[in-house]
Structure formats: structure tokens, C-alpha cells
Amino acid sequence: MAERTIPIADMRHVAEVPQVPERTAPPSGLLADRLGRPLRDLRISVTDRCNFRCSYCMPKEVFDGSYQFLPHASLLTFEELARLARVFVAHGVQKIRLTGGEPLLRKHVERLVEMLAELRTVDGRALDLTLTTNATLLAKKARALKDAGLQRVTVSLDALDDAVFRRMNDVDFPVAEVLAGLDAAIDAGLGPIKVNMVVKRGTNDHEIVPMARHFREHYGGGVVLRFIEFMDVGNSNGWRMDHVLPSAQVLERLDAVFPLEPLEPTAPGETAERWRYRDGRGEIGLISSVTQAFCRDCNRARLSTEGKLYLCLFASRGHDLRALLRGGASDEQIAGAIGLIWADRDDRYSELRGSGQAPVASGERKVEMHYIGG
Ligand code: SAM
Ligand code: SF4
Ligand code: SF4
């Protein structure tokens, strides 16, 4: 039976022009929000377009030939993106992830990578610079991305079974080409590679063990497979709780075949819970955004394709940084505005949802995933 999808209203214009403080001071790198959370991780969506139609993200019924993607003029240019990124880094950002839509569809994205690779954190280190991709163009682009300064990539792959995968991407794209892209990324030195599998109960949960087996056995611990709970992001993917397979059950199924033991987190605010195979053949991650909220340490901000800042994956309102950029604001003024926005942040959608409270005010609609990236 076809999934029920819900048409979306155009959310892209729900954004406020940020207030610029009267007095600005250079960013200290010590920004904290209302819950004491620092700003460390910036995800930049470089395009709202994609060549896949994954049902959990851009269902075909909604994102069809009549869907209006953003016109080129409304996208931030690479110069604008790099300028904003510099300001975010001055506020303490240490990690930048390029995403989308499909980021490799943005023409010459490696030029942007080159510009971002020049940035240095507040304490003088190179950024952790990465990109999430469906890998369809990775075989072609891996070398240029590496040469431009990209450190690693995350590849999304929901099944090894070709028929299941073709159905899930809904454009009949074969698994073999994704695996070829992944291999090209390894050859180019874009590791350690993470592979993201969104688990949808009844659709691809039977692929959990085959996926684990494949990445354990063929990559000598060089690929970390992460299982992501199907999330209620956006308004159009027909999300239902009974399509979510809780990570605890993923773990149970895996542990029965390949015994696992827990690992310590490597960084505060890390989204994945890490587990290692007891026989030493690598590790896996569990991302439990539905059953186990991790808002307490959430240090991530998201920048949409047209320069709107979102403080949570489930936000319904953005902050229009493009208006400042194109309105002639100085770097200091933009930094001041971002400082005010972050200082006022109290988003904790998953935590509220988990505790049974209404996480979104009635009448508000959440932003779509392909627009702000994962
Ligand atoms: N197109 C690229 C890709 O798929 O890797 C980058 C953008 S995509 C929005 C980023 C990540 O979000 C992907 O790993 C995707 O599987 C994940 N994602 C999208 N919709 C999701 C949902 N409803 N629940 C959980 N993860 C989702
Ligand atoms: Fe495209 Fe990625 Fe969304 Fe799939 S998850 S539709 S590949 S943006
Ligand atoms: Fe962060 Fe929002 Fe996700 Fe909580 S729900 S972890 S605040 S993005």
C-alpha cells in the first residue's frame, strides 16, 4: 500500500530578520545558550535539490515535477557561506558538515570546501570538515574533494539488497554504484567513513544484520555503520511511531549475531552511541533521536540553503542571516546577531516529545529535512 504523505506548506519564508545589537564586541568563542550549551557544530545545506526521493525525506508525491525548488539567486554564494562560516568559527564552531539535499549536486562544491578548509578554530586548529552524501556522484568527486581539503565523508545507505534499496531511494538507483562511490572515497583518503542507515520497521529492518555483516567483513574496521531511528522531521514523510524500530531492538538483533560491548563517547554532544564488536572487527553507532533524546548536549546549528539559521532539526522558524549579509551588515554585526540568537536558544524538541509534552506550538510547521540538512 502506498504511504500516506502530507502536502507541505512552503516553510521557507518563515524567518525573522535578526536583531543586531547596538554595541558589538568580537566573539569570545565562549557562547552558551539558555541551557548552557556551547555552539560547536554547524551544518550547512548547500542545495535543497536531490536526485533521490527517499520516502522518509523527500517523498515523490510531494517533491514531484511541480515542486518549486529555490531559485539560484536565493542560494547563498560560496563567498557568503565562507564569510558566515568564519563568523560561526569565531563563536566556537569546530566542526562543519556540508549537507542538503544532495550536496554533491551543488556545482563546484569542492571550491567551497577549499574556502572552508582555510578556516581555523578559536584555538588555532583545522576544522573537522565533513560532508554527508548519498554517494551517487562520489566516485566522480572523491579525489577533488580530498584535494580541496575535505577530511571525511558520511555515506547514506539504507539496504544492501538491491531491490529494497531501489525502492527506498524511489528513483531505481542501484546499490552497486553507492558502494563504488564509497570505495572511491576510501581510496581518496576520505576516511574513516561513516555509513548512515535509516531504519524503517517493515521496510528495511531485515537489512540490519546483512548491512552489519557486510561492513564488518569487507572493510577491516574502516567503516562505521550507524543505525538511525526514522525521525518525525518535517511534515511530509507520513511519520508514524510504529514505523520506528527503537535502537534498543537494533542492538538486540545485532548482539545476538555479532556480540557487542559499549564504547565511551569521543566528544560531548556526539549524536551516536558507540558499540564495538567483541571480536575486534570494528564498531557501530546507534542514533536514537526518537527513543532517547540527546538535547542536553546539543551543540548544533543549521544553516539552510538560503541562509536561514535554525537552532534545532525540528524548528519551525529560522533567522534570516542572508538579510543581514545582503543588507550590508559588517562581520561584527553579524557575529553580534548570531550571539544574541544563540544566547536565547532553548530548543529541546526530542526531550519534550519524549516526556509527552507538545514540542511544537499548534499551527507551527516544522522545517523540511532536505532544506536544512541532516
Ligand atoms: N542527501 C544526503 C544524504 O542522504 O546523505 C544528505 C542530506 S540527508 C537529509 C542527511 C541524512 O538525513 C541522511 O543520512 C538521511 O538518511 C537522513 N534522514 C533524512 N530523513 C530522515 C528521517 N526522516 N529520519 C532519519 N534520518 C533521516
Ligand atoms: Fe535526498 Fe538525502 Fe533526502 Fe534521500 S535523505 S531524499 S538522498 S536528501
Ligand atoms: Fe538538538 Fe533539536 Fe535534536 Fe534536541 S531535537 S538534539 S535540540 S536538534
CSV table of C-alpha atoms and ligand atoms in Angstrom, one decimal:
chain,number,residue,atom,x,y,z
A,1,MET,CA,0.0,0.0,0.0
A,2,ALA,CA,1.3,3.5,-0.8
A,3,GLU,CA,2.5,5.5,2.2
A,4,ARG,CA,0.3,8.4,3.1
A,5,THR,CA,2.1,11.7,2.6
A,6,ILE,CA,1.0,15.1,3.7
A,7,PRO,CA,1.5,18.1,1.4
A,8,ILE,CA,3.6,20.7,2.9
A,9,ALA,CA,3.1,24.4,3.0
A,10,ASP,CA,6.1,26.5,1.9
A,11,MET,CA,8.1,26.9,5.1
A,12,ARG,CA,10.9,28.7,3.6
A,13,HIS,CA,9.8,32.2,4.3
A,14,VAL,CA,9.1,31.8,8.0
A,15,ALA,CA,12.1,33.5,9.3
A,16,GLU,CA,12.8,36.6,11.3
A,17,VAL,CA,15.4,39.2,10.4
A,18,PRO,CA,17.8,39.0,13.3
A,19,GLN,CA,18.3,41.9,15.7
A,20,VAL,CA,21.8,43.4,15.6
A,21,PRO,CA,23.0,44.5,19.0
A,22,GLU,CA,23.7,48.2,19.3
A,23,ARG,CA,27.2,47.6,20.8
A,24,THR,CA,29.1,44.7,19.3
A,25,ALA,CA,32.2,43.0,20.7
A,26,PRO,CA,34.4,40.5,18.9
A,27,PRO,CA,33.1,36.9,19.5
A,28,SER,CA,34.8,35.2,22.5
A,29,GLY,CA,34.4,31.6,21.3
A,30,LEU,CA,32.5,31.0,24.6
A,31,LEU,CA,28.9,31.4,23.6
A,32,ALA,CA,26.4,29.4,25.5
A,33,ASP,CA,22.6,29.1,25.1
A,34,ARG,CA,19.9,29.3,27.7
A,35,LEU,CA,20.6,25.7,28.7
A,36,GLY,CA,24.4,26.3,28.9
A,37,ARG,CA,25.1,24.5,25.6
A,38,PRO,CA,28.0,25.8,23.5
A,39,LEU,CA,28.0,26.3,19.7
A,40,ARG,CA,30.4,23.8,18.2
A,41,ASP,CA,28.9,22.2,15.1
A,42,LEU,CA,27.5,23.9,12.0
A,43,ARG,CA,25.6,22.0,9.3
A,44,ILE,CA,25.3,23.8,6.0
A,45,SER,CA,22.8,22.8,3.4
A,46,VAL,CA,24.3,23.7,0.1
A,47,THR,CA,21.3,22.8,-2.1
A,48,ASP,CA,17.6,21.8,-1.5
A,49,ARG,CA,17.7,19.6,-4.6
A,50,CYS,CA,18.3,15.9,-4.6
A,51,ASN,CA,18.4,13.1,-7.2
A,52,PHE,CA,16.8,10.6,-4.8
A,53,ARG,CA,13.3,10.6,-3.4
A,54,CYS,CA,13.7,8.7,-0.2
A,55,SER,CA,10.2,8.3,1.2
A,56,TYR,CA,11.3,9.3,4.7
A,57,CYS,CA,12.8,12.6,3.5
A,58,MET,CA,11.5,13.8,0.0
A,59,PRO,CA,8.5,11.6,-0.9
A,60,LYS,CA,7.8,11.6,-4.6
A,61,GLU,CA,4.2,12.5,-4.1
A,62,VAL,CA,5.2,15.9,-2.6
A,63,PHE,CA,8.6,16.6,-4.3
A,64,ASP,CA,7.4,16.0,-7.9
A,65,GLY,CA,7.7,18.0,-11.1
A,66,SER,CA,5.6,20.8,-9.8
A,67,TYR,CA,7.6,21.3,-6.5
A,68,GLN,CA,9.3,24.7,-6.6
A,69,PHE,CA,12.9,24.4,-5.5
A,70,LEU,CA,14.7,27.5,-4.6
A,71,PRO,CA,15.9,29.7,-7.5
A,72,HIS,CA,19.6,30.0,-7.8
A,73,ALA,CA,19.7,33.7,-6.8
A,74,SER,CA,18.3,32.9,-3.4
A,75,LEU,CA,21.1,30.4,-2.5
A,76,LEU,CA,24.0,31.8,-0.6
A,77,THR,CA,27.0,32.1,-2.8
A,78,PHE,CA,30.2,30.3,-1.7
A,79,GLU,CA,31.7,33.7,-0.7
A,80,GLU,CA,28.7,34.4,1.5
A,81,LEU,CA,28.8,30.9,3.0
A,82,ALA,CA,32.5,31.2,3.8
A,83,ARG,CA,32.0,34.6,5.3
A,84,LEU,CA,29.3,33.3,7.6
A,85,ALA,CA,31.3,30.2,8.4
A,86,ARG,CA,34.2,32.4,9.5
A,87,VAL,CA,31.9,34.2,12.0
A,88,PHE,CA,30.5,30.9,13.3
A,89,VAL,CA,34.0,29.6,13.8
A,90,ALA,CA,34.9,32.7,15.8
A,91,HIS,CA,32.0,31.9,18.0
A,92,GLY,CA,33.4,28.5,18.8
A,93,VAL,CA,32.4,26.2,15.9
A,94,GLN,CA,34.9,23.3,15.5
A,95,LYS,CA,33.1,21.1,13.0
A,96,ILE,CA,31.3,21.9,9.7
A,97,ARG,CA,29.3,19.4,7.8
A,98,LEU,CA,28.1,20.1,4.3
A,99,THR,CA,24.7,18.6,3.5
A,100,GLY,CA,21.5,19.2,1.6
A,101,GLY,CA,19.5,17.9,-0.4
A,102,GLU,CA,22.3,16.2,-2.1
A,103,PRO,CA,25.4,18.4,-1.5
A,104,LEU,CA,27.4,17.0,-4.5
A,105,LEU,CA,24.7,18.3,-6.8
A,106,ARG,CA,25.8,21.9,-6.0
A,107,LYS,CA,28.2,22.8,-8.8
A,108,HIS,CA,31.8,23.0,-7.9
A,109,VAL,CA,31.1,22.3,-4.2
A,110,GLU,CA,34.8,21.5,-3.9
A,111,ARG,CA,35.6,25.2,-4.2
A,112,LEU,CA,33.5,25.8,-1.1
A,113,VAL,CA,35.4,23.0,0.6
A,114,GLU,CA,38.6,24.7,-0.3
A,115,MET,CA,37.5,28.0,1.3
A,116,LEU,CA,36.2,26.3,4.4
A,117,ALA,CA,39.4,24.3,4.8
A,118,GLU,CA,41.4,27.5,5.3
A,119,LEU,CA,39.4,28.4,8.5
A,120,ARG,CA,41.0,27.8,11.9
A,121,THR,CA,39.2,27.2,15.2
A,122,VAL,CA,39.5,29.6,18.1
A,123,ASP,CA,42.4,27.6,19.4
A,124,GLY,CA,44.1,27.5,16.0
A,125,ARG,CA,43.3,24.0,14.8
A,126,ALA,CA,41.9,22.9,11.4
A,127,LEU,CA,38.2,22.4,11.3
A,128,ASP,CA,36.6,19.0,11.4
A,129,LEU,CA,35.3,19.3,7.8
A,130,THR,CA,33.0,16.7,6.5
A,131,LEU,CA,30.0,16.0,4.1
A,132,THR,CA,27.0,13.7,4.1
A,133,THR,CA,26.1,12.3,0.7
A,134,ASN,CA,24.0,9.6,-1.0
A,135,ALA,CA,27.3,8.8,-2.9
A,136,THR,CA,25.7,8.9,-6.3
A,137,LEU,CA,28.4,11.3,-7.5
A,138,LEU,CA,31.1,10.3,-5.1
A,139,ALA,CA,33.1,8.1,-7.5
A,140,LYS,CA,33.5,11.2,-9.7
A,141,LYS,CA,34.1,13.7,-7.0
A,142,ALA,CA,36.0,12.0,-4.2
A,143,ARG,CA,39.5,12.9,-5.3
A,144,ALA,CA,38.7,16.6,-6.0
A,145,LEU,CA,37.0,16.8,-2.6
A,146,LYS,CA,40.0,15.4,-0.8
A,147,ASP,CA,42.4,17.6,-2.7
A,148,ALA,CA,40.2,20.6,-1.7
A,149,GLY,CA,40.7,19.7,2.0
A,150,LEU,CA,37.7,17.7,2.9
A,151,GLN,CA,38.6,15.3,5.7
A,152,ARG,CA,36.0,12.6,5.5
A,153,VAL,CA,32.5,11.7,4.3
A,154,THR,CA,29.4,10.1,5.7
A,155,VAL,CA,27.5,8.0,3.1
A,156,SER,CA,23.8,7.2,3.4
A,157,LEU,CA,22.8,3.7,2.5
A,158,ASP,CA,19.6,2.0,3.7
A,159,ALA,CA,20.0,-1.5,2.4
A,160,LEU,CA,22.4,-3.9,0.6
A,161,ASP,CA,19.6,-5.7,-1.1
A,162,ASP,CA,19.3,-4.0,-4.5
A,163,ALA,CA,15.5,-4.3,-4.8
A,164,VAL,CA,15.0,-2.8,-1.3
A,165,PHE,CA,17.4,0.0,-1.9
A,166,ARG,CA,16.0,0.9,-5.3
A,167,ARG,CA,12.5,1.0,-3.7
A,168,MET,CA,13.7,3.2,-0.8
A,169,ASN,CA,15.5,5.8,-3.0
A,170,ASP,CA,12.5,5.6,-5.2
A,171,VAL,CA,14.5,6.5,-8.4
A,172,ASP,CA,15.6,2.9,-9.0
A,173,PHE,CA,19.3,3.7,-8.2
A,174,PRO,CA,21.4,0.6,-7.7
A,175,VAL,CA,23.4,-0.3,-4.6
A,176,ALA,CA,26.5,-1.2,-6.5
A,177,GLU,CA,27.0,2.4,-7.6
A,178,VAL,CA,26.8,3.6,-4.0
A,179,LEU,CA,29.3,1.0,-2.9
A,180,ALA,CA,31.6,2.1,-5.8
A,181,GLY,CA,31.3,5.7,-4.5
A,182,LEU,CA,32.2,4.6,-1.0
A,183,ASP,CA,35.2,2.7,-2.3
A,184,ALA,CA,36.4,5.7,-4.3
A,185,ALA,CA,36.1,7.8,-1.1
A,186,ILE,CA,38.2,5.3,0.8
A,187,ASP,CA,40.8,5.2,-2.0
A,188,ALA,CA,40.9,9.0,-2.0
A,189,GLY,CA,41.7,9.0,1.8
A,190,LEU,CA,38.3,10.4,2.9
A,191,GLY,CA,38.1,8.0,5.9
A,192,PRO,CA,37.2,7.0,8.5
A,193,ILE,CA,33.9,6.7,6.6
A,194,LYS,CA,30.6,6.5,8.4
A,195,VAL,CA,27.6,4.9,6.7
A,196,ASN,CA,24.1,6.0,7.8
A,197,MET,CA,21.2,3.6,7.6
A,198,VAL,CA,17.8,5.0,8.4
A,199,VAL,CA,15.9,2.0,9.8
A,200,LYS,CA,12.2,1.9,9.0
A,201,ARG,CA,10.3,-1.0,10.6
A,202,GLY,CA,8.7,-3.2,7.9
A,203,THR,CA,10.7,-1.6,5.1
A,204,ASN,CA,14.4,-2.3,5.7
A,205,ASP,CA,14.8,-3.7,9.2
A,206,HIS,CA,15.6,-7.1,7.8
A,207,GLU,CA,18.7,-5.5,6.3
A,208,ILE,CA,20.2,-4.6,9.7
A,209,VAL,CA,22.2,-7.8,10.1
A,210,PRO,CA,23.3,-8.1,6.4
A,211,MET,CA,24.5,-4.5,6.5
A,212,ALA,CA,26.5,-5.1,9.7
A,213,ARG,CA,28.0,-8.3,8.2
A,214,HIS,CA,29.0,-6.5,5.0
A,215,PHE,CA,30.7,-3.6,6.6
A,216,ARG,CA,32.4,-5.8,9.3
A,217,GLU,CA,33.7,-8.3,6.8
A,218,HIS,CA,34.8,-6.2,3.9
A,219,TYR,CA,36.3,-3.1,5.4
A,220,GLY,CA,38.6,-4.3,8.2
A,221,GLY,CA,37.0,-1.9,10.8
A,222,GLY,CA,37.5,1.1,8.4
A,223,VAL,CA,33.8,1.9,8.1
A,224,VAL,CA,31.5,2.7,11.0
A,225,LEU,CA,27.9,1.8,10.3
A,226,ARG,CA,25.3,3.9,12.1
A,227,PHE,CA,21.7,2.9,12.6
A,228,ILE,CA,19.3,5.9,12.7
A,229,GLU,CA,15.8,5.8,14.0
A,230,PHE,CA,13.3,7.0,11.5
A,231,MET,CA,12.5,10.6,12.7
A,232,ASP,CA,9.4,12.8,12.6
A,233,VAL,CA,11.3,15.5,10.9
A,234,GLY,CA,9.4,17.8,8.6
A,235,ASN,CA,5.7,17.4,7.8
A,236,SER,CA,5.6,15.4,4.6
A,237,ASN,CA,7.0,11.9,5.3
A,238,GLY,CA,3.9,10.4,6.9
A,239,TRP,CA,5.9,9.5,10.1
A,240,ARG,CA,4.3,7.1,12.5
A,241,MET,CA,5.7,5.7,15.7
A,242,ASP,CA,5.0,2.1,14.6
A,243,HIS,CA,7.5,2.6,11.7
A,244,VAL,CA,10.3,3.4,14.2
A,245,LEU,CA,12.4,0.4,15.3
A,246,PRO,CA,13.9,1.6,18.6
A,247,SER,CA,17.7,1.4,18.7
A,248,ALA,CA,17.4,-1.0,21.7
A,249,GLN,CA,15.9,-3.5,19.4
A,250,VAL,CA,18.5,-2.9,16.7
A,251,LEU,CA,21.1,-3.6,19.3
A,252,GLU,CA,19.4,-6.8,20.5
A,253,ARG,CA,19.2,-8.1,16.9
A,254,LEU,CA,22.9,-7.3,16.3
A,255,ASP,CA,24.2,-8.6,19.6
A,256,ALA,CA,22.5,-11.9,19.0
A,257,VAL,CA,24.7,-12.5,15.9
A,258,PHE,CA,27.7,-10.3,16.5
A,259,PRO,CA,28.3,-9.8,20.3
A,260,LEU,CA,28.8,-6.1,21.1
A,261,GLU,CA,30.2,-4.0,24.0
A,262,PRO,CA,29.7,-0.3,24.7
A,263,LEU,CA,32.4,2.3,24.0
A,264,GLU,CA,32.8,5.7,25.7
A,265,PRO,CA,31.7,8.7,23.6
A,266,THR,CA,34.6,10.5,21.9
A,267,ALA,CA,33.2,14.0,22.1
A,268,PRO,CA,30.5,15.8,24.1
A,269,GLY,CA,27.3,16.3,22.1
A,270,GLU,CA,28.0,13.2,20.0
A,271,THR,CA,24.8,12.0,18.4
A,272,ALA,CA,25.7,8.3,18.2
A,273,GLU,CA,26.0,5.9,21.0
A,274,ARG,CA,29.0,3.8,20.1
A,275,TRP,CA,29.4,0.0,20.4
A,276,ARG,CA,32.3,-2.3,19.4
A,277,TYR,CA,32.2,-5.8,18.2
A,278,ARG,CA,33.7,-8.1,20.8
A,279,ASP,CA,35.8,-9.9,18.2
A,280,GLY,CA,37.5,-6.6,17.4
A,281,ARG,CA,36.1,-6.2,13.9
A,282,GLY,CA,35.1,-2.6,14.2
A,283,GLU,CA,32.3,-0.6,15.7
A,284,ILE,CA,28.8,0.6,15.1
A,285,GLY,CA,26.7,3.6,16.2
A,286,LEU,CA,23.1,4.0,17.3
A,287,ILE,CA,21.4,7.3,16.7
A,288,SER,CA,18.2,7.2,18.8
A,289,SER,CA,16.7,10.6,18.3
A,290,VAL,CA,13.2,9.3,18.9
A,291,THR,CA,13.6,6.9,21.8
A,292,GLN,CA,16.4,8.6,23.6
A,293,ALA,CA,16.7,12.4,23.4
A,294,PHE,CA,20.1,13.8,23.3
A,295,CYS,CA,19.1,17.5,23.5
A,296,ARG,CA,21.0,18.2,26.7
A,297,ASP,CA,24.4,18.4,24.9
A,298,CYS,CA,23.1,19.5,21.5
A,299,ASN,CA,25.7,22.0,20.2
A,300,ARG,CA,24.5,22.0,16.6
A,301,ALA,CA,23.2,24.9,14.4
A,302,ARG,CA,21.9,24.5,10.9
A,303,LEU,CA,22.1,26.9,8.0
A,304,SER,CA,19.6,26.5,5.2
A,305,THR,CA,20.4,26.7,1.6
A,306,GLU,CA,19.2,30.3,1.5
A,307,GLY,CA,21.0,31.4,4.7
A,308,LYS,CA,18.4,30.9,7.4
A,309,LEU,CA,19.7,29.8,10.7
A,310,TYR,CA,17.8,27.0,12.6
A,311,LEU,CA,18.6,26.1,16.1
A,312,CYS,CA,17.0,22.7,16.0
A,313,LEU,CA,16.3,20.0,13.4
A,314,PHE,CA,12.7,20.3,14.3
A,315,ALA,CA,12.5,24.0,14.4
A,316,SER,CA,9.6,25.8,12.7
A,317,ARG,CA,11.2,29.3,12.5
A,318,GLY,CA,14.6,30.4,11.2
A,319,HIS,CA,16.7,33.5,11.5
A,320,ASP,CA,17.4,35.2,8.2
A,321,LEU,CA,21.1,35.7,8.1
A,322,ARG,CA,21.0,36.4,4.4
A,323,ALA,CA,19.1,39.5,5.0
A,324,LEU,CA,22.0,40.8,7.1
A,325,LEU,CA,24.6,39.6,4.6
A,326,ARG,CA,22.8,41.3,1.7
A,327,GLY,CA,21.8,44.3,3.7
A,328,GLY,CA,25.3,45.4,4.2
A,329,ALA,CA,25.9,44.3,7.8
A,330,SER,CA,29.6,44.0,8.9
A,331,ASP,CA,31.1,40.8,10.2
A,332,GLU,CA,31.0,42.2,13.7
A,333,GLN,CA,27.3,43.0,13.4
A,334,ILE,CA,26.5,39.5,12.1
A,335,ALA,CA,28.5,38.0,14.9
A,336,GLY,CA,26.6,40.1,17.4
A,337,ALA,CA,23.3,39.0,15.9
A,338,ILE,CA,24.3,35.3,16.0
A,339,GLY,CA,25.4,35.8,19.6
A,340,LEU,CA,22.0,37.1,20.6
A,341,ILE,CA,20.2,34.3,18.7
A,342,TRP,CA,22.3,31.5,20.3
A,343,ALA,CA,22.1,33.1,23.8
A,344,ASP,CA,18.3,32.9,23.6
A,345,ARG,CA,18.2,29.3,22.4
A,346,ASP,CA,16.2,26.9,24.5
A,347,ASP,CA,15.2,24.3,21.8
A,348,ARG,CA,14.9,20.7,23.0
A,349,TYR,CA,12.3,19.1,20.8
A,350,SER,CA,13.2,15.4,21.3
A,351,GLU,CA,13.3,15.8,25.0
A,352,LEU,CA,9.9,17.4,25.1
A,353,ARG,CA,8.4,14.9,22.8
A,354,GLY,CA,9.9,12.1,24.9
A,355,SER,CA,8.4,13.4,28.0
A,356,GLY,CA,5.0,13.7,26.5
A,357,GLN,CA,4.9,17.4,26.1
A,358,ALA,CA,3.8,19.2,22.9
A,359,PRO,CA,7.2,20.1,21.3
A,360,VAL,CA,5.8,22.4,18.6
A,361,ALA,CA,3.3,25.2,19.2
A,362,SER,CA,-0.1,24.5,17.5
A,363,GLY,CA,-0.3,26.0,14.0
A,364,GLU,CA,3.5,25.9,13.6
A,365,ARG,CA,5.0,23.6,10.9
A,366,LYS,CA,8.5,22.1,11.1
A,367,VAL,CA,11.1,22.8,8.6
A,368,GLU,CA,11.9,20.1,6.0
A,369,MET,CA,15.0,17.9,6.2
A,370,HIS,CA,16.2,18.4,2.7
A,371,TYR,CA,16.1,22.2,3.3
A,372,ILE,CA,18.2,22.3,6.4
A,373,GLY,CA,20.1,19.0,6.0
A,374,GLY,CA,20.5,16.1,8.5
B,1,SAM,N1,21.4,13.7,0.6
B,1,SAM,C1,22.4,13.4,1.5
B,1,SAM,C2,22.3,12.0,2.1
B,1,SAM,O1,21.2,11.5,2.1
B,1,SAM,O2,23.2,11.6,2.7
B,1,SAM,C3,22.5,14.5,2.6
B,1,SAM,C4,21.2,15.0,3.2
B,1,SAM,S1,20.2,13.9,4.1
B,1,SAM,C5,18.8,14.9,4.5
B,1,SAM,C6,21.1,13.7,5.6
B,1,SAM,C7,20.8,12.5,6.4
B,1,SAM,O3,19.5,12.6,6.9
B,1,SAM,C8,20.8,11.2,5.6
B,1,SAM,O4,21.7,10.2,6.2
B,1,SAM,C9,19.4,10.7,5.7
B,1,SAM,O5,19.3,9.3,5.7
B,1,SAM,C10,18.9,11.3,7.0
B,1,SAM,N2,17.4,11.4,7.1
B,1,SAM,C11,16.6,12.0,6.2
B,1,SAM,N3,15.3,12.0,6.6
B,1,SAM,C12,15.3,11.3,7.8
B,1,SAM,C13,14.3,10.8,8.7
B,1,SAM,N4,13.1,11.1,8.5
B,1,SAM,N5,14.7,10.2,9.8
B,1,SAM,C14,16.0,9.9,10.0
B,1,SAM,N6,17.0,10.3,9.2
B,1,SAM,C15,16.7,10.9,8.1
B,2,SF4,FE1,18.0,13.0,-0.9
B,2,SF4,FE2,19.4,12.5,1.3
B,2,SF4,FE3,16.8,13.2,1.5
B,2,SF4,FE4,17.4,10.8,0.4
B,2,SF4,S1,17.9,11.5,2.5
B,2,SF4,S2,16.0,12.3,-0.4
B,2,SF4,S3,19.3,11.3,-0.6
B,2,SF4,S4,18.4,14.5,0.8
B,3,SF4,FE1,19.3,19.2,19.1
B,3,SF4,FE2,16.8,19.7,18.5
B,3,SF4,FE3,17.7,17.3,18.0
B,3,SF4,FE4,17.3,18.1,20.5
B,3,SF4,S1,15.8,17.8,19.0
B,3,SF4,S2,19.1,17.1,19.8
B,3,SF4,S3,17.8,20.3,20.3
B,3,SF4,S4,18.4,19.2,17.0
